[in-house]
PDB file of C-alpha atoms in Angstrom:
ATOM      1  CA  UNK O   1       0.756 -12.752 -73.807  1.00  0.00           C
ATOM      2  CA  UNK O   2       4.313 -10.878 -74.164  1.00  0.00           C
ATOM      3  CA  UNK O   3       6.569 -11.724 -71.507  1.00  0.00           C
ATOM      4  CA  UNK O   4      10.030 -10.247 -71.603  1.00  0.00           C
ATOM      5  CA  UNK O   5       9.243  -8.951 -75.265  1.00  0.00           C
ATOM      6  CA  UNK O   6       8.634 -12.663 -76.111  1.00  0.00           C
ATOM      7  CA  UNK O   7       5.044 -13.410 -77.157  1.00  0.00           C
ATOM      8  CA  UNK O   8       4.103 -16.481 -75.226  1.00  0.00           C
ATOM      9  CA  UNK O   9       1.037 -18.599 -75.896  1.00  0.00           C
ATOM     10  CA  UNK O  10      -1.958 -18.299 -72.832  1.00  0.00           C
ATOM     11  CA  UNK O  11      -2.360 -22.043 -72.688  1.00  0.00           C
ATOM     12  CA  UNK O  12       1.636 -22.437 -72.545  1.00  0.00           C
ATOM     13  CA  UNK O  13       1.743 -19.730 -70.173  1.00  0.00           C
ATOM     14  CA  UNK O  14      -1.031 -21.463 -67.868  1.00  0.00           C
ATOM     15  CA  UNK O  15       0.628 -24.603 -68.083  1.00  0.00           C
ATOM     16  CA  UNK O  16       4.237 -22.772 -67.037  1.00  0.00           C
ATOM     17  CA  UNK O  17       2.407 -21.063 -63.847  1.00  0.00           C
ATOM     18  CA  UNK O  18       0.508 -24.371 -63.004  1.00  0.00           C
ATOM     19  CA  UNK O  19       4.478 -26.236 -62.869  1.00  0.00           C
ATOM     20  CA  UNK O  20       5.250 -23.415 -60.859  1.00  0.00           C
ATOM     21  CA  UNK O  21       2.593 -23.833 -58.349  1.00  0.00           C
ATOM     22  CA  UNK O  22       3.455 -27.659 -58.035  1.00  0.00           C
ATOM     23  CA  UNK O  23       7.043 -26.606 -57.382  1.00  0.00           C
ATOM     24  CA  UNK O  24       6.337 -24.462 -54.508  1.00  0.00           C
ATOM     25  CA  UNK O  25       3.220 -26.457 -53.188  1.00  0.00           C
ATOM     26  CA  UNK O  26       5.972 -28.667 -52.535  1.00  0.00           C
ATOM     27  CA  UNK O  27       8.574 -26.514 -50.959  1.00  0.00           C
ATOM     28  CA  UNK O  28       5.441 -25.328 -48.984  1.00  0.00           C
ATOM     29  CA  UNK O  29       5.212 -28.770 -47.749  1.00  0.00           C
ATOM     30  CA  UNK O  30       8.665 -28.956 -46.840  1.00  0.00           C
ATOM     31  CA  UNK O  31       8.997 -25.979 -44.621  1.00  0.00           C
ATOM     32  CA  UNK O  32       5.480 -27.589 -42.780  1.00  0.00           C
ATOM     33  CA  UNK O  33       7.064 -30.491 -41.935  1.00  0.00           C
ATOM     34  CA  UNK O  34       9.964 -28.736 -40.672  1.00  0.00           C
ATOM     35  CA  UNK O  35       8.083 -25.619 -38.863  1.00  0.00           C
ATOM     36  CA  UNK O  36       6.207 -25.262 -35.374  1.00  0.00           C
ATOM     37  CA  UNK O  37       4.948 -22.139 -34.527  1.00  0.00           C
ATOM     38  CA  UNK O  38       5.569 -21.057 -31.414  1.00  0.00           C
ATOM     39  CA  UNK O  39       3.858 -17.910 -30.884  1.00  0.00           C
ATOM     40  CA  UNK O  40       0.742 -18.150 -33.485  1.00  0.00           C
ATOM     41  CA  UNK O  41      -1.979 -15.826 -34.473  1.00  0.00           C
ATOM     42  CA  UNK O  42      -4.838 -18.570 -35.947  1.00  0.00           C
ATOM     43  CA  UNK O  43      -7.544 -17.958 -37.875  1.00  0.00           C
ATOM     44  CA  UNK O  44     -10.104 -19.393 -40.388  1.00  0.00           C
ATOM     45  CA  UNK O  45     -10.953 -17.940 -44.003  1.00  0.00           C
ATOM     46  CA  UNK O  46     -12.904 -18.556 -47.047  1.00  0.00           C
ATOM     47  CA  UNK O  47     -11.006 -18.981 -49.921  1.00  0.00           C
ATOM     48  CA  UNK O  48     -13.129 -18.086 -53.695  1.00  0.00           C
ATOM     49  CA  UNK O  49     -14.851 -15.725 -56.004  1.00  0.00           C
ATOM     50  CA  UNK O  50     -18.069 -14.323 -56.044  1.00  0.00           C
ATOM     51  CA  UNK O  51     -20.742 -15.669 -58.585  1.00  0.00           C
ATOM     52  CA  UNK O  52     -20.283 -13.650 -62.224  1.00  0.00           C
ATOM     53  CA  UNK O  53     -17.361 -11.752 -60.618  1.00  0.00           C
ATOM     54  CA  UNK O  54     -20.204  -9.720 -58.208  1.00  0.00           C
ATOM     55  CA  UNK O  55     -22.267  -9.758 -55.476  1.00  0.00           C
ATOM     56  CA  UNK O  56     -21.793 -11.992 -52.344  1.00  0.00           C
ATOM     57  CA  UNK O  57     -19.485 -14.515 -52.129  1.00  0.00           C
ATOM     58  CA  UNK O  58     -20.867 -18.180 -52.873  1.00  0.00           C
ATOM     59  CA  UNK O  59     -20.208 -21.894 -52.540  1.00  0.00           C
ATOM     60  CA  UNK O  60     -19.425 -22.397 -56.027  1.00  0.00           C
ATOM     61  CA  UNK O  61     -16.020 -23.674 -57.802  1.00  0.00           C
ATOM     62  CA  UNK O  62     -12.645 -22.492 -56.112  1.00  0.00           C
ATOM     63  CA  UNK O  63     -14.419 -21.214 -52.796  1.00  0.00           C
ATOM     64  CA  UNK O  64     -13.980 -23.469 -49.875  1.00  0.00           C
ATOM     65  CA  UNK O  65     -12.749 -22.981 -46.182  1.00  0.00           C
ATOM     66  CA  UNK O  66      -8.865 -22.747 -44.950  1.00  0.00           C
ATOM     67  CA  UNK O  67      -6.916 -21.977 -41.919  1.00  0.00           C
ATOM     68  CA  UNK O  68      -4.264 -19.630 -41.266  1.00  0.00           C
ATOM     69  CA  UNK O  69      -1.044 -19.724 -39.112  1.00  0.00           C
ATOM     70  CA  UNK O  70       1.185 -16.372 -38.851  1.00  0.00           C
ATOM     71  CA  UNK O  71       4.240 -16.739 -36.620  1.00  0.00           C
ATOM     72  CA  UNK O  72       5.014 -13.329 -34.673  1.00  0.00           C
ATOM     73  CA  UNK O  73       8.112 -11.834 -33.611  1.00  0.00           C
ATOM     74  CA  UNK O  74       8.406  -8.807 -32.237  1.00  0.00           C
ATOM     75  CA  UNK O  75       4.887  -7.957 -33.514  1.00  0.00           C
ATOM     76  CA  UNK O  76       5.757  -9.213 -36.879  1.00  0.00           C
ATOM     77  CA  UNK O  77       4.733 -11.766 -39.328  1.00  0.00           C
ATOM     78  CA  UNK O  78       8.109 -13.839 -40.191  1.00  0.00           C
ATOM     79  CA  UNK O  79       6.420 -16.601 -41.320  1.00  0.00           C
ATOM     80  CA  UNK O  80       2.776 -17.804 -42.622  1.00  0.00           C
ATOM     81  CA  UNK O  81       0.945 -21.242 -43.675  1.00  0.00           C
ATOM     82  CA  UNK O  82      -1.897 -21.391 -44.902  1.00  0.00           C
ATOM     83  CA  UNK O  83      -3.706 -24.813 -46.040  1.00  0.00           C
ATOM     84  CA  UNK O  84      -7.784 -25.957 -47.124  1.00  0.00           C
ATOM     85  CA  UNK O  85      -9.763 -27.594 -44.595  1.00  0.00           C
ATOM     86  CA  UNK O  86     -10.754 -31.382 -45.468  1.00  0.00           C
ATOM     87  CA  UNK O  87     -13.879 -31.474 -46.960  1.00  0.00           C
ATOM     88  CA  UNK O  88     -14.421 -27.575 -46.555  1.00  0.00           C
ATOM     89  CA  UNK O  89     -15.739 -27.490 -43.051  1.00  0.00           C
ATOM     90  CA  UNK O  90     -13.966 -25.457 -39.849  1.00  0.00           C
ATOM     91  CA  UNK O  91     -15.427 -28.352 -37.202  1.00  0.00           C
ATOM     92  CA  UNK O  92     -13.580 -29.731 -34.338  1.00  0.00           C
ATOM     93  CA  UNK O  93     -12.649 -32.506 -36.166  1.00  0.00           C
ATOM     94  CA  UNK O  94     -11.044 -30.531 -39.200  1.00  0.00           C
ATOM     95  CA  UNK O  95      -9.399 -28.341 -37.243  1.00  0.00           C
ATOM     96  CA  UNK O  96      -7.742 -29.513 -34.176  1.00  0.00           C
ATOM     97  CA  UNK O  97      -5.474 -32.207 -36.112  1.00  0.00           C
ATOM     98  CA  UNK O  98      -4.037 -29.175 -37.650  1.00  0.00           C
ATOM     99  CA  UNK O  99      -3.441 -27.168 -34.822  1.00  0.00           C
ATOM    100  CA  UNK O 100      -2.035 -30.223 -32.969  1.00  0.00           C
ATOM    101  CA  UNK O 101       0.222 -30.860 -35.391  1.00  0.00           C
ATOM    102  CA  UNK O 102       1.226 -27.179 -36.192  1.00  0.00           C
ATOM    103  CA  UNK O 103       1.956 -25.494 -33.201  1.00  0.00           C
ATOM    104  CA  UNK O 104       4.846 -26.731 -30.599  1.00  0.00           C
ATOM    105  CA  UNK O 105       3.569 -27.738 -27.010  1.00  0.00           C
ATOM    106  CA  UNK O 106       3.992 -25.121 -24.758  1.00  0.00           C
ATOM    107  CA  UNK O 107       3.674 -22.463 -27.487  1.00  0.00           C
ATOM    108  CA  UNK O 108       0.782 -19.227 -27.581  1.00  0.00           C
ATOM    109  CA  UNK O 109      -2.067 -19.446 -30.238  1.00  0.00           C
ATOM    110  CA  UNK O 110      -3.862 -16.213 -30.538  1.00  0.00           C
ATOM    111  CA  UNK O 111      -7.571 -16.931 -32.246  1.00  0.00           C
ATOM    112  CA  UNK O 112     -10.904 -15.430 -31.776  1.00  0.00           C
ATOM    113  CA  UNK O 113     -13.290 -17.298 -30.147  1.00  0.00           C
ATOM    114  CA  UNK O 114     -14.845 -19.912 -33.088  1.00  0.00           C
ATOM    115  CA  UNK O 115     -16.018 -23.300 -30.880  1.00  0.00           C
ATOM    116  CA  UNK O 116     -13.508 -25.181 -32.150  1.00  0.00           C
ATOM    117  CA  UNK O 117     -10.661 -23.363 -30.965  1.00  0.00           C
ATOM    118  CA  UNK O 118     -10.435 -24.436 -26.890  1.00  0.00           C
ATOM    119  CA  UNK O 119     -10.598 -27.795 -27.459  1.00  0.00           C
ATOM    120  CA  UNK O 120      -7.624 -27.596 -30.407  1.00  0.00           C
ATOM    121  CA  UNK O 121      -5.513 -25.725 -27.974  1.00  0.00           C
ATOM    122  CA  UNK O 122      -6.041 -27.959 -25.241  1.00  0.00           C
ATOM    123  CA  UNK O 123      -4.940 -31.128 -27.338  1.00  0.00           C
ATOM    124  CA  UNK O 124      -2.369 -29.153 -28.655  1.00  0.00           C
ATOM    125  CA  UNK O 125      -1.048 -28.556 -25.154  1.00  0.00           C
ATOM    126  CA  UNK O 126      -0.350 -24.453 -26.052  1.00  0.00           C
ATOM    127  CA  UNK O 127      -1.773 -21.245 -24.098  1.00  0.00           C
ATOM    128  CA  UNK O 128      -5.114 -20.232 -25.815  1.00  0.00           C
ATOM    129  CA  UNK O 129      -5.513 -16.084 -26.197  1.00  0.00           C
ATOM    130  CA  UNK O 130      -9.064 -15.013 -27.140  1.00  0.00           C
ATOM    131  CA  UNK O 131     -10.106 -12.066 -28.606  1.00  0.00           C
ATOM    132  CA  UNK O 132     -13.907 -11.419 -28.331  1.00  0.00           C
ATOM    133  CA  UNK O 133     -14.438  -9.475 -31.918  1.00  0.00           C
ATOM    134  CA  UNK O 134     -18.094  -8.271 -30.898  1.00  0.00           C
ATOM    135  CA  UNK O 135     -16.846  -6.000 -28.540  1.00  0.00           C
ATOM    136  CA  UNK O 136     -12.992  -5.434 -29.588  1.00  0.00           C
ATOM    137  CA  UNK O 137     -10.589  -6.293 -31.839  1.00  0.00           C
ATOM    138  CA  UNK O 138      -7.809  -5.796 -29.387  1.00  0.00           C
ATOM    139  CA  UNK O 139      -8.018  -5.829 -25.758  1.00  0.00           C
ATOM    140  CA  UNK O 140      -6.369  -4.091 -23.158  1.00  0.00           C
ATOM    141  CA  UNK O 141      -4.045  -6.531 -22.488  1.00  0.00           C
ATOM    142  CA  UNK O 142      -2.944  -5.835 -26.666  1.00  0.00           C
ATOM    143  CA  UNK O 143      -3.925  -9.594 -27.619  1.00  0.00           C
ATOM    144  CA  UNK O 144      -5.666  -9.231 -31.259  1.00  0.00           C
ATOM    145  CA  UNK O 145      -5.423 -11.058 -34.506  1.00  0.00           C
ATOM    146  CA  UNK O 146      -5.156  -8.199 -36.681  1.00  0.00           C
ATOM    147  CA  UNK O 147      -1.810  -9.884 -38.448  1.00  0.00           C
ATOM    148  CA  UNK O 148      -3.497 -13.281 -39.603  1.00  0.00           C
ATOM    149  CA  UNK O 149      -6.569 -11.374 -40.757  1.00  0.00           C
ATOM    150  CA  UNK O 150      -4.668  -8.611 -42.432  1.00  0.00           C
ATOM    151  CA  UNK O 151      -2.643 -11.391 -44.151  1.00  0.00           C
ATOM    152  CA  UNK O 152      -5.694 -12.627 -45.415  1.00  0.00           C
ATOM    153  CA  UNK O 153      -6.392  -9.696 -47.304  1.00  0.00           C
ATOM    154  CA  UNK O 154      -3.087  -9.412 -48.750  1.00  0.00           C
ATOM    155  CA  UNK O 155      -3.311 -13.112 -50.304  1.00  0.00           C
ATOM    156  CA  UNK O 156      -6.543 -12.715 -52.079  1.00  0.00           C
ATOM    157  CA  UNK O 157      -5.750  -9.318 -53.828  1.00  0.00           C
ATOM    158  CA  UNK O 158      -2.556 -10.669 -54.784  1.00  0.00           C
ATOM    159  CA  UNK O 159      -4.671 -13.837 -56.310  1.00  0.00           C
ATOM    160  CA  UNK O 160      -6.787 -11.534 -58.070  1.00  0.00           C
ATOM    161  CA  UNK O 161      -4.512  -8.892 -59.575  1.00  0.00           C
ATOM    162  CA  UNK O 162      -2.636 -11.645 -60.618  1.00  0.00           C
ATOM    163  CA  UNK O 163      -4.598 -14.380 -61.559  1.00  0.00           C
ATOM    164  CA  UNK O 164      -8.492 -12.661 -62.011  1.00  0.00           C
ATOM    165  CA  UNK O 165     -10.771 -15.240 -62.551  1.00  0.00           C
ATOM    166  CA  UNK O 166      -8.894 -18.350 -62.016  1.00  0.00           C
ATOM    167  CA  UNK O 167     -10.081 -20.366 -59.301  1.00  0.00           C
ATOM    168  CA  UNK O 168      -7.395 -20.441 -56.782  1.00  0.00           C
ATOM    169  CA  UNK O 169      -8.249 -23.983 -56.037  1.00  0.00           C
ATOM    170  CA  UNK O 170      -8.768 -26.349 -59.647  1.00  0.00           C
ATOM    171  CA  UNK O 171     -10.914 -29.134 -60.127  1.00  0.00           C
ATOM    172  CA  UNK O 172      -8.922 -31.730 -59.058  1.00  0.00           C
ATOM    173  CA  UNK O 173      -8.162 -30.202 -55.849  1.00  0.00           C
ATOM    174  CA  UNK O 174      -4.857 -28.599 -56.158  1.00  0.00           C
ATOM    175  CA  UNK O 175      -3.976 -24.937 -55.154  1.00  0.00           C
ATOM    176  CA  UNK O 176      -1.472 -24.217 -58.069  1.00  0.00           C
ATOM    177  CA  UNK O 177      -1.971 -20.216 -57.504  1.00  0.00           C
ATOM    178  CA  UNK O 178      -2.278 -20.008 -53.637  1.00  0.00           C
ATOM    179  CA  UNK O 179       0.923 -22.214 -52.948  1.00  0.00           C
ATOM    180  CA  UNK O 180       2.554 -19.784 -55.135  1.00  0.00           C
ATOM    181  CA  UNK O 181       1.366 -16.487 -53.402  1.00  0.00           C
ATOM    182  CA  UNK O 182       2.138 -18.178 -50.246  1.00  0.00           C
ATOM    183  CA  UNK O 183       5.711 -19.179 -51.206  1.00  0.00           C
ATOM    184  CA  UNK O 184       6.450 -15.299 -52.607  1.00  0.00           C
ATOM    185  CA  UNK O 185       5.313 -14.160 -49.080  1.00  0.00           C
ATOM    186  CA  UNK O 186       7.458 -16.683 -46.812  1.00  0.00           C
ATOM    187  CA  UNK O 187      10.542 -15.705 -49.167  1.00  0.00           C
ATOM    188  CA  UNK O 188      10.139 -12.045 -48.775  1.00  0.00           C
ATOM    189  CA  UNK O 189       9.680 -12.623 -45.156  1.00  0.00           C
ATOM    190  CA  UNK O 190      12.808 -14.602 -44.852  1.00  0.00           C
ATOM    191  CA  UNK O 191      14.932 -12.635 -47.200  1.00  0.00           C
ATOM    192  CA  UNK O 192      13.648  -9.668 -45.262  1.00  0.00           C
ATOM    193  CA  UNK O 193      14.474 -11.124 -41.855  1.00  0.00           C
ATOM    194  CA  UNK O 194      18.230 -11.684 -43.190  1.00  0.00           C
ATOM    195  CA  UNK O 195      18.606  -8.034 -43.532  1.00  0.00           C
ATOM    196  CA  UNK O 196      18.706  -9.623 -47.301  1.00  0.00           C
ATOM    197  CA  UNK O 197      17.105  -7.286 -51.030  1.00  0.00           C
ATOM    198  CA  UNK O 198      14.310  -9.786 -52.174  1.00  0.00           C
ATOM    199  CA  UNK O 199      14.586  -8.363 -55.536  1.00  0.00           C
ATOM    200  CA  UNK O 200      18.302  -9.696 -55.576  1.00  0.00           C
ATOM    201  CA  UNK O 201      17.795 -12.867 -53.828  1.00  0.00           C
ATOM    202  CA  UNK O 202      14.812 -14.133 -54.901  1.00  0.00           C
ATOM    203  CA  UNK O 203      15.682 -15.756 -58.065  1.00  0.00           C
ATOM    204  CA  UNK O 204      18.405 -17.678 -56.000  1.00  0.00           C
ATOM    205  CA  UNK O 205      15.746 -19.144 -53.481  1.00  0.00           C
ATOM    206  CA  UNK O 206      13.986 -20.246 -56.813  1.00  0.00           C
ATOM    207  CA  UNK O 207      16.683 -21.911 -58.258  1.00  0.00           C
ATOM    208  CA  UNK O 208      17.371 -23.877 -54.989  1.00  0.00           C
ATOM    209  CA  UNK O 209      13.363 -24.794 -54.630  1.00  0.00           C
ATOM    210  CA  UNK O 210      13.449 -26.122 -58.952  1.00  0.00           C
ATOM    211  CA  UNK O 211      16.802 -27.926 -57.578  1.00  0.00           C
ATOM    212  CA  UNK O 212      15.181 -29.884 -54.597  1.00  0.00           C
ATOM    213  CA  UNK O 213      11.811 -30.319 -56.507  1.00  0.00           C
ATOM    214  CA  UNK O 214      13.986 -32.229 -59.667  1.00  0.00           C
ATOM    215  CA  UNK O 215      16.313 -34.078 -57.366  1.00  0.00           C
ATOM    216  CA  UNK O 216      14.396 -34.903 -54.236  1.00  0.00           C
ATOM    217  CA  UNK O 217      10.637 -34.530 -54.908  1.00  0.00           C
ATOM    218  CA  UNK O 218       8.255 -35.707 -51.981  1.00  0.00           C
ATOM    219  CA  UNK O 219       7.173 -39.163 -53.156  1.00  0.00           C
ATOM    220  CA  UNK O 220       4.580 -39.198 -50.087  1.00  0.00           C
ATOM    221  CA  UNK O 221       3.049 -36.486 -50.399  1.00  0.00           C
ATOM    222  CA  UNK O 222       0.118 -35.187 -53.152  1.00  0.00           C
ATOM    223  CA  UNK O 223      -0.854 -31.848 -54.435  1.00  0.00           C
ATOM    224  CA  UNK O 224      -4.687 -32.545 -53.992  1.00  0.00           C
ATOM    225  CA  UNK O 225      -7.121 -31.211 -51.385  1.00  0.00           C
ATOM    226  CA  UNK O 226      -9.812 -33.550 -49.879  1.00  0.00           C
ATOM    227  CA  UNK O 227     -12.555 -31.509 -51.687  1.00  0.00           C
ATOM    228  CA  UNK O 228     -16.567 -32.269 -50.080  1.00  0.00           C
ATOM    229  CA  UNK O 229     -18.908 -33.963 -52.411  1.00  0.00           C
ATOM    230  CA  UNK O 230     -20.807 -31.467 -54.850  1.00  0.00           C
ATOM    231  CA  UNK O 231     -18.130 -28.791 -54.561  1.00  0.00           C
ATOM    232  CA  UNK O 232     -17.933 -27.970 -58.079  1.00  0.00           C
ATOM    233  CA  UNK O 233     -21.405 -27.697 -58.435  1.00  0.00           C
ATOM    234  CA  UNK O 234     -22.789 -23.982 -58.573  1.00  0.00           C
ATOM    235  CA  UNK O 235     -25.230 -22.991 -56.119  1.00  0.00           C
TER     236      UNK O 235
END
């Protein structure tokens, strides 16, 4: 690899993007613990590759189920989170601790209308908005999920142009390449909301994460995913 007119060894290179992703896996972790949504679109995804790069997407290595909070203002994304499901299931019991925990009582969650989303919102103590997707995808009041699905699509091309056949979640459970993606987006989103040039500012809001990450890691926190038994197995 030639990086800056440097030739850089791949496994060195790996290595360097896998430090990255711990980095801002943490800062990720940071602005969760720190962040309610208030007015939410919610929805779940699966997260993979297909079998010998083609065909329908399987149940192999690197594919496994995650949910997805966008914050809107103004009918625009300003912030996203996106995290795996324990043990790669989209039950009731995966998914309402992370809504209750997520969203601020008395906020909106926007979702379509998977089972497990009622009872989540009810716990949660938030106004549920459903959007029926077998008959519309928005309806006439304008209530739609169109920003958490588009978002979707924007995080998995970015994973593959960037990162091709590397599974965006590694044997031992940890998301090095999707907590980066995700941490790109938030900045842009941020720096854009300041009336702020990413391009200029970015590096800045990467020294400041490598700064907090070296100085004051999370010491109670880990990098892993609860992965289900067999999930590296192919199918």
């Amino acid at each position: 690899l030639s990086t800056f007119g440097i030739k850089v060894n791949k496994n060195t290179w790996t290595l360097y993007v896998k430090y990255l992703g711990l980095m801002f896996g943490e800062s990720n972790e940071r602005n969760r613990r720190s962040f309610q949504f208030q007015n939410a679109q919610v929805d779940e995804t699966a997260i993979g590759k297909r079998k010998y790069q083609r065909g329908k997407r399987v149940r192999q290595i690197g594919t496994l189920w995650a949910l997805t909070f966008v914050e809107i203002v103004e009918k625009k994304i300003v912030y996203l989170d996106i995290g795996f499901l324990p043990r790669s299931k989209r039950s009731h019991k995966e998914i309402i601790p992370e809504v209750k925990k997520r969203m601020a009582p008395g906020g909106t969650m926007t979702t379509d209308l998977w089972k497990a989303y009622p009872e989540a919102a009810r716990v949660a103590e938030v106004m549920h908005l459903t959007v029926n997707h077998s008959k519309e995808f928005v309806t006439e009041d304008g209530v739609h999920t169109n920003h958490v699905e588009g978002i979707h699509g924007v995080i998995k091309n970015a994973c593959r142009q960037q990162f091709s056949r590397l599974p965006i979640l590694n044997k031992e459970g940890t998301p090095y390449y999707l907590d980066l993606i995700m941490w790109r987006i938030n900045r842009r989103l941020k720096l854009k909301k300041e009336g702020k040039y990413p391009q200029t500012h970015l590096f800045k809001e990467f020294c400041e994460c490598l700064w907090m990450w070296t100085n004051q890691p999370l010491d109670d926190w880990s990098h892993h995913i609860q992965l289900p038994e067999g999930a590296f197995e192919d199918k």
